[in-house]
Coordinates of C-alpha atoms in Angstrom, one line a residue:
X93 CA 110.2 17.4 161.4
X94 CA 109.9 16.4 165.0
X95 CA 112.9 14.4 165.8
X96 CA 113.8 12.4 169.0
X97 CA 117.6 12.1 169.8
X98 CA 118.5 9.0 171.7
X99 CA 122.1 9.0 173.0
X100 CA 123.7 8.6 176.4
X101 CA 126.4 11.1 175.4
X102 CA 125.1 14.4 176.3
X103 CA 127.5 16.4 174.3
X104 CA 126.7 14.4 171.2
X105 CA 122.9 14.9 171.8
X106 CA 123.7 18.8 172.1
X107 CA 125.7 18.8 168.9
X108 CA 122.9 17.1 166.9
X109 CA 120.1 19.2 168.4
X110 CA 122.0 22.4 167.4
X111 CA 122.4 21.3 163.9
X112 CA 118.8 20.0 163.6
X113 CA 117.3 23.2 165.1
X114 CA 119.4 25.3 162.8
X115 CA 117.8 23.5 159.9
X116 CA 114.4 24.1 161.2
X117 CA 113.6 20.9 163.0
X118 CA 112.2 20.6 166.5
X119 CA 114.0 18.1 168.8
X120 CA 113.4 16.1 171.9
X121 CA 116.0 14.1 173.8
X122 CA 116.4 10.8 175.7
X123 CA 119.5 9.7 177.5
X124 CA 118.9 5.9 176.9
X125 CA 116.7 3.3 175.3
X126 CA 114.1 2.9 178.2
X127 CA 113.6 6.6 178.4
X128 CA 113.2 6.8 174.7
X129 CA 110.3 4.1 174.9
X130 CA 108.6 5.8 177.5
X131 CA 108.5 9.1 175.5
X132 CA 107.5 7.3 172.3
X133 CA 104.6 5.8 174.1
X134 CA 102.9 9.2 174.6
X135 CA 104.5 11.4 171.8
X136 CA 104.8 11.0 168.1
X137 CA 107.9 11.9 166.0
X138 CA 108.7 12.1 162.4
X139 CA 112.1 10.3 163.0
X140 CA 114.4 9.0 165.7
X141 CA 118.1 9.3 165.8
X142 CA 119.2 6.1 167.9
X143 CA 122.7 5.6 169.2
X144 CA 123.9 2.0 168.8
X145 CA 125.9 1.7 172.1
X146 CA 124.2 2.6 175.3
X147 CA 124.7 0.8 178.7
X148 CA 121.1 0.4 179.7
X149 CA 119.7 -0.8 176.3
X150 CA 121.5 -0.8 173.2
X151 CA 120.2 0.7 169.8
X152 CA 119.3 -2.8 168.3
X153 CA 117.3 -3.9 171.3
X154 CA 115.5 -0.4 171.4
X155 CA 114.6 -0.5 167.8
X156 CA 113.3 -4.2 168.3
X157 CA 111.1 -3.1 171.2
X158 CA 109.8 -0.1 169.3
X159 CA 108.7 -2.4 166.3
X160 CA 107.2 -5.0 168.7
X161 CA 105.2 -2.2 170.4
X162 CA 104.0 -1.1 166.9
X163 CA 105.9 2.1 166.9
X164 CA 106.7 2.5 163.2
X165 CA 108.6 5.8 163.4
X166 CA 111.5 5.9 160.9
X167 CA 114.8 5.3 162.8
X168 CA 118.4 6.3 161.8
X169 CA 121.0 4.3 163.7
X170 CA 124.2 6.2 164.7
X171 CA 127.3 4.4 166.1
X172 CA 130.9 5.2 166.7
X173 CA 132.1 1.9 165.3
X174 CA 130.5 0.6 162.1
X175 CA 130.4 -3.1 161.4
X176 CA 128.7 -5.2 158.8
X177 CA 126.9 -7.2 161.6
X178 CA 125.3 -4.1 163.3
X179 CA 124.4 -2.7 160.0
X180 CA 122.6 -5.8 158.9
X181 CA 120.9 -6.2 162.2
X182 CA 119.6 -2.6 162.2
X183 CA 118.4 -2.8 158.5
X184 CA 116.8 -6.2 159.3
X185 CA 114.7 -4.5 162.0
X186 CA 113.6 -1.8 159.7
X187 CA 116.1 1.1 160.3
X188 CA 115.8 3.8 157.6
X189 CA 119.6 4.4 157.5
X190 CA 122.9 3.8 159.3
X191 CA 125.4 6.6 160.0
X192 CA 128.8 6.5 161.9
X193 CA 130.3 9.0 164.3
X194 CA 131.4 11.6 163.9
X195 CA 128.0 12.2 162.0
X196 CA 128.3 13.9 158.6
X197 CA 125.6 16.6 158.9
X198 CA 124.9 16.7 155.2
X199 CA 124.4 12.9 155.1
X200 CA 122.1 13.2 158.1
X201 CA 120.0 15.8 156.5
X202 CA 119.7 13.7 153.4
X203 CA 118.8 10.7 155.4
X204 CA 116.1 12.7 157.3
X205 CA 114.8 13.9 153.8
X206 CA 114.3 10.3 152.8
X207 CA 112.5 9.5 156.1
X208 CA 110.1 12.4 155.4
X209 CA 109.5 10.9 151.9
X210 CA 108.7 7.6 153.4
X211 CA 111.8 5.8 151.9
X212 CA 112.3 3.4 154.8
X213 CA 112.9 -0.3 155.0
X214 CA 109.9 -2.4 155.9
X215 CA 110.0 -4.2 159.3
X216 CA 110.6 -7.9 159.3
X217 CA 110.6 -9.9 162.4
X218 CA 114.0 -11.2 163.6
X219 CA 114.5 -14.8 162.3
X220 CA 116.4 -17.6 163.5
X221 CA 114.5 -18.4 166.9
X222 CA 115.5 -21.7 168.4
X223 CA 112.2 -23.5 168.1
X224 CA 112.3 -23.3 164.3
X225 CA 115.7 -21.8 163.5
X226 CA 119.3 -22.9 163.7
X227 CA 119.0 -25.5 166.5
X228 CA 116.1 -27.3 164.6
X229 CA 118.8 -27.8 161.8
X230 CA 121.1 -29.8 164.1
X231 CA 121.1 -32.6 166.7
X232 CA 119.8 -30.4 169.5
X233 CA 116.3 -31.5 169.3
X234 CA 116.2 -32.4 173.0
X235 CA 116.8 -28.8 173.9
X236 CA 113.9 -27.7 171.7
X237 CA 111.7 -30.2 173.3
X238 CA 112.6 -28.8 176.7
X239 CA 112.0 -25.2 175.6
X240 CA 108.6 -26.1 174.1
X241 CA 107.5 -27.5 177.5
X242 CA 108.8 -24.5 179.7
X243 CA 108.0 -21.6 177.3
X244 CA 104.1 -21.5 178.0
X245 CA 104.8 -21.5 181.8
X246 CA 106.0 -18.6 184.0
X247 CA 108.8 -20.9 185.5
X248 CA 112.2 -19.2 185.9
X249 CA 114.7 -20.5 183.4
X250 CA 118.5 -20.7 184.0
X251 CA 120.5 -21.1 180.7
X252 CA 124.1 -22.5 181.1
X253 CA 126.8 -22.6 178.5
X254 CA 130.0 -20.8 177.3
X255 CA 129.9 -17.4 175.7
X256 CA 128.7 -17.4 172.1
X257 CA 126.6 -20.7 172.3
X258 CA 123.4 -18.7 171.8
X259 CA 122.1 -18.3 175.4
X260 CA 120.4 -14.9 174.5
X261 CA 118.8 -16.5 171.5
X262 CA 117.4 -19.2 173.8
X263 CA 116.0 -16.7 176.2
X264 CA 114.4 -14.6 173.4
X265 CA 112.8 -17.8 172.0
X266 CA 111.3 -18.7 175.4
X267 CA 109.7 -15.2 175.5
X268 CA 108.5 -15.3 172.0
X269 CA 106.8 -18.7 172.5
X270 CA 105.2 -17.7 175.8
X271 CA 101.9 -16.0 176.7
X272 CA 104.0 -12.9 177.4
X273 CA 105.2 -12.4 173.9
X274 CA 103.3 -9.2 173.4
X275 CA 104.7 -7.6 176.5
X276 CA 108.2 -6.1 177.0
X277 CA 111.4 -8.2 176.7
X278 CA 114.3 -6.5 178.2
X279 CA 117.9 -7.7 178.6
X280 CA 120.8 -6.5 180.8
X281 CA 124.4 -7.8 181.0
X282 CA 125.2 -7.9 184.7
X283 CA 128.9 -8.0 184.1
X284 CA 129.0 -4.8 182.1
X285 CA 128.0 -2.4 185.0
X286 CA 129.2 -1.7 188.5
X287 CA 127.1 -2.7 191.6
X288 CA 125.6 0.8 192.2
X289 CA 124.8 1.3 188.6
X290 CA 123.2 -2.2 188.1
X291 CA 121.0 -1.8 191.2
X292 CA 119.7 1.4 189.8
X293 CA 119.1 -0.1 186.4
X294 CA 117.2 -2.9 187.7
X295 CA 115.2 -1.4 190.5
X296 CA 115.2 2.3 189.5
X297 CA 115.9 5.2 191.9
X298 CA 114.4 8.5 193.2
X299 CA 115.7 11.9 192.8
X300 CA 118.3 12.6 195.4
X301 CA 119.1 8.9 196.2
X302 CA 122.8 9.8 195.4
X303 CA 124.7 12.6 194.0
X304 CA 124.0 12.1 190.2
X305 CA 120.4 11.3 190.8
X306 CA 118.8 14.5 189.6
X307 CA 115.5 12.9 188.8
X308 CA 113.3 9.8 189.4
X309 CA 114.3 6.9 187.2
X310 CA 112.2 3.7 186.2
X311 CA 114.1 0.5 186.6
X312 CA 113.9 -2.7 184.3
X313 CA 111.6 -4.4 186.8
X314 CA 109.1 -1.8 186.3
X315 CA 109.6 -1.3 182.6
X316 CA 109.3 -5.0 182.0
X317 CA 106.1 -5.5 184.1
X318 CA 103.9 -8.2 182.4
X319 CA 106.8 -9.3 180.2
X320 CA 110.3 -10.9 180.6
X321 CA 113.7 -9.8 182.0
X322 CA 116.7 -11.4 180.8
X323 CA 119.7 -11.3 183.1
X324 CA 122.9 -12.2 181.3
X325 CA 126.0 -13.2 183.2
X326 CA 124.0 -13.4 186.4
X327 CA 127.0 -14.9 188.3
X328 CA 128.6 -11.4 188.4
X329 CA 125.9 -9.9 190.6
X330 CA 127.0 -8.6 194.1
X331 CA 125.6 -10.2 197.2
X332 CA 123.6 -7.0 197.9
X333 CA 121.9 -7.1 194.6
X334 CA 121.4 -10.9 194.7
X335 CA 119.4 -10.2 198.0
X336 CA 117.0 -7.7 196.3
X337 CA 116.7 -10.1 193.4
X338 CA 115.8 -13.0 195.5
X339 CA 112.9 -10.9 197.1
X340 CA 111.5 -10.1 193.6
X341 CA 111.5 -13.7 192.8
X342 CA 109.8 -14.8 196.1
X343 CA 107.4 -11.9 196.6
X344 CA 107.3 -9.9 193.3
X345 CA 108.1 -6.7 195.3
X346 CA 110.9 -4.3 195.5
X347 CA 111.8 -0.6 196.4
X348 CA 113.6 1.9 194.2
X349 CA 117.0 3.0 195.5
X350 CA 116.4 5.7 198.0
X351 CA 112.7 5.2 198.4
X352 CA 110.6 3.5 201.0
X353 CA 107.6 2.8 198.9
X354 CA 107.1 -0.8 198.0
X355 CA 106.4 -1.6 194.2
X356 CA 104.9 -4.8 192.8
X357 CA 106.0 -6.3 189.5
X358 CA 105.0 -9.2 187.4
X359 CA 108.1 -10.2 185.5
X360 CA 109.3 -13.5 184.2
X361 CA 113.1 -14.1 184.9
X362 CA 115.4 -15.8 182.5
X363 CA 118.9 -15.9 183.6
X364 CA 122.1 -17.0 181.9
X365 CA 125.7 -17.6 183.0
X366 CA 128.9 -19.3 181.8
X367 CA 129.9 -19.9 185.5
X368 CA 129.2 -23.0 187.6
X369 CA 126.6 -21.3 189.9
X370 CA 126.1 -24.6 191.9
X371 CA 129.8 -24.7 192.8
X372 CA 129.7 -20.8 193.5
X373 CA 126.8 -21.4 195.9
X374 CA 128.5 -24.1 197.8
X375 CA 131.6 -21.7 198.4
X376 CA 129.3 -18.8 199.4
X377 CA 130.2 -16.7 196.4
X378 CA 126.6 -16.9 195.1
X379 CA 123.5 -17.1 197.4
X380 CA 122.4 -20.7 197.6
X381 CA 118.7 -19.8 198.1
X382 CA 118.9 -17.6 194.9
X383 CA 120.5 -20.4 193.0
X384 CA 117.7 -22.7 193.7
X385 CA 115.1 -20.1 192.7
X386 CA 116.9 -19.5 189.4
X387 CA 117.5 -23.2 188.7
X388 CA 113.9 -24.1 188.5
X389 CA 114.4 -25.1 184.9
X390 CA 118.0 -25.3 183.9
X391 CA 118.9 -25.6 180.2
X392 CA 122.5 -26.4 179.3
X393 CA 123.7 -25.4 175.8
X394 CA 126.9 -27.5 174.8
X395 CA 129.8 -25.7 173.2
X396 CA 130.3 -26.0 169.4
X397 CA 133.5 -28.1 169.8
X398 CA 131.4 -30.8 171.2
X399 CA 129.1 -31.1 168.3
X400 CA 131.4 -30.6 165.2
X401 CA 129.1 -33.0 163.3
X402 CA 126.5 -30.2 163.2
X403 CA 128.9 -27.7 161.4
X404 CA 127.6 -28.4 157.8
X405 CA 124.0 -27.8 158.8
X406 CA 125.0 -24.6 160.8
X407 CA 127.0 -23.3 157.9
X408 CA 124.1 -24.0 155.4
X409 CA 121.7 -22.2 158.0
X410 CA 124.0 -19.0 158.2
X411 CA 124.5 -19.1 154.3
X412 CA 120.8 -19.1 153.7
X413 CA 120.2 -16.4 156.4
X414 CA 122.7 -14.0 155.0
X415 CA 122.5 -14.7 151.2
X416 CA 119.6 -12.5 150.4
X417 CA 120.7 -9.6 152.5
X418 CA 124.1 -9.6 150.8
X419 CA 122.6 -10.1 147.3
X420 CA 124.7 -13.2 146.9
X421 CA 123.8 -16.5 145.1
X422 CA 125.7 -18.7 147.5
X423 CA 124.0 -22.0 148.2
X424 CA 126.8 -24.0 150.1
X425 CA 130.4 -24.4 151.2
X426 CA 132.9 -26.7 149.6
X427 CA 134.6 -29.5 151.4
X428 CA 137.7 -27.6 152.0
X429 CA 135.9 -24.9 153.7
X430 CA 134.1 -27.3 156.0
X431 CA 137.4 -29.2 156.7
X432 CA 138.9 -26.1 157.8
X433 CA 136.1 -25.3 160.2
X434 CA 136.1 -28.8 161.7
X435 CA 139.8 -28.5 162.6
X436 CA 139.1 -25.3 164.6
X437 CA 138.1 -25.4 168.3
X438 CA 135.8 -22.4 168.1
X439 CA 136.4 -20.6 171.4
X440 CA 133.6 -18.0 170.3
X441 CA 131.2 -20.9 169.6
X442 CA 128.2 -20.3 167.3
X443 CA 128.5 -16.5 167.5
X444 CA 132.1 -16.9 166.0
X445 CA 131.0 -19.4 163.4
X446 CA 128.2 -16.9 162.1
X447 CA 130.8 -14.1 162.0
X448 CA 133.1 -16.3 159.9
X449 CA 130.4 -17.3 157.5
X450 CA 129.1 -13.7 157.3
X451 CA 132.7 -12.5 156.4
X452 CA 133.0 -15.3 153.8
X453 CA 129.6 -14.3 152.2
X454 CA 131.0 -10.6 151.9
X455 CA 134.3 -11.7 150.3
X456 CA 133.1 -14.5 147.9
X457 CA 132.5 -13.9 144.2
X458 CA 131.3 -17.5 143.7
X459 CA 128.2 -19.5 144.3
X460 CA 130.0 -21.6 146.8
X461 CA 132.1 -20.6 149.8
X462 CA 135.6 -21.8 149.7
X463 CA 138.5 -21.8 152.2
X464 CA 140.2 -18.8 150.6
X465 CA 137.4 -16.5 152.2
X466 CA 138.4 -17.7 155.8
X467 CA 140.9 -15.9 157.9
X468 CA 143.8 -17.9 159.4
X469 CA 142.2 -20.3 161.9
X470 CA 144.8 -21.2 164.4
X471 CA 144.8 -23.3 167.5
X472 CA 147.6 -24.8 169.8
X473 CA 147.6 -27.7 167.5
X474 CA 147.5 -25.9 164.2
X475 CA 149.5 -22.7 164.9
X476 CA 148.6 -19.3 163.6
X477 CA 146.5 -16.6 165.3
X478 CA 143.2 -17.7 166.7
X479 CA 140.2 -15.5 167.2
X480 CA 141.2 -15.3 170.8
X481 CA 144.6 -14.0 169.9
X482 CA 143.2 -11.5 167.5
X483 CA 140.9 -10.2 170.3
X484 CA 143.9 -9.9 172.6
X485 CA 145.9 -8.0 169.8
X486 CA 142.9 -5.6 169.1
X487 CA 142.9 -4.7 172.9
X488 CA 146.5 -4.1 173.0
X489 CA 146.4 -1.9 169.9
X490 CA 143.5 0.2 171.4
X491 CA 145.5 0.7 174.6
X492 CA 148.6 1.7 172.6
X493 CA 146.5 4.1 170.4
X494 CA 145.1 5.8 173.5
X495 CA 148.4 5.8 175.4
X496 CA 146.9 3.3 177.9
X497 CA 143.8 5.3 178.6
X498 CA 141.2 2.6 179.4
X499 CA 138.2 4.7 179.1
X500 CA 139.1 5.8 175.5
X501 CA 140.3 2.2 174.6
X502 CA 136.9 0.8 175.7
X503 CA 135.2 3.5 173.6
X504 CA 137.1 2.5 170.5
X505 CA 136.5 -1.2 171.1
X506 CA 132.8 -0.3 171.8
X507 CA 132.7 -2.2 175.1
X508 CA 132.2 -0.9 178.6
X509 CA 135.2 -0.1 180.9
X510 CA 134.4 -3.0 183.2
X511 CA 134.3 -5.5 180.3
X512 CA 137.7 -4.2 179.2
X513 CA 139.0 -4.5 182.7
X514 CA 137.8 -8.1 182.7
X515 CA 139.3 -8.7 179.4
X516 CA 142.7 -7.4 180.6
X517 CA 142.6 -9.8 183.5
X518 CA 141.5 -12.7 181.1
X519 CA 144.3 -12.1 178.7
X520 CA 146.9 -11.1 181.4
X521 CA 147.5 -7.7 179.8
X522 CA 149.5 -5.6 182.4
X523 CA 149.3 -1.8 182.7

């Protein structure tokens, strides 16, 4: 079989290549999702081994892009940290199998044998888009109306709201309901990468631009040409990167890092933030001219705690969404279950609610969700451990396990080192 190995860990790629070639397979390698998509555009493979966690483009996004581009090559997802959520997401997009690191080689060979026999899941488009998904079941009809007006245009959209309110879902919905829907949709978290790295990821670089630039690199603005680029947590961009972004918005031109050639791009920008960009622009932290360019069409998503009356509809939506996947006959939740949710402030918003319902669906043996399937839902008013407290505890345990090594702790938690640094500041965790 011809197999493409996609992983940003060079040693792991090498280990897989040696095992596969010993078994008589031929291999090619890609260090990230963008590189993999470029290779798949011009070469065919019998299977793709796709790492879940990569800085540039994660496995789920890469798999989704493959399917939207009509690349039906069987994909085996590989990750260092298995969760039900990621497994479900990968299978929903048509992954043939799902393996965890360290990879069990006999299990990998068996999965490849199944791929060769054609035993893969059929691709089904991701559901739950805003226009006809979860928000249409609630009282957020005014947001849907706004999105229906802006989606067919090329206007820049700025999505405002707390973490977990569904900003990326909104961005994806705008793209999928636009004239660019058959072109690339790429996303990057601006808070997860350092200034130098994010500049290279956005604009690309040429060989020799810096010490580790051993070859030319295509940036997201080139890769997304004709499509949409979603810039999450845009308030974290440095002033230098803000200046280059402003030029792209104004002129549609940029240069790769270390290059003098000017490149053109036709990309629609959708940005999101949980910060007050207007206030930051007034204090000089964020460029005022860039803020006005981004805020052509602002859309604000309210936090879940401000719309508790929508909880029954949201719970019903998530039950229906996950029932078939988990093979459950659950149709609804009882009053005690809904009452427990209504007394909780949901710092993680809709994302946290879906995780809770998903957990309940796994644990239940009934046709109706009851409060016994919920973890302790604490708040300052009710006591107990909140989700925020649990997150802090997980970080502390990861640091204890690694003897304070932040890089290893971030790897265990499956987050970037910069995200961990931000979390340490947020939770006031001292070295």
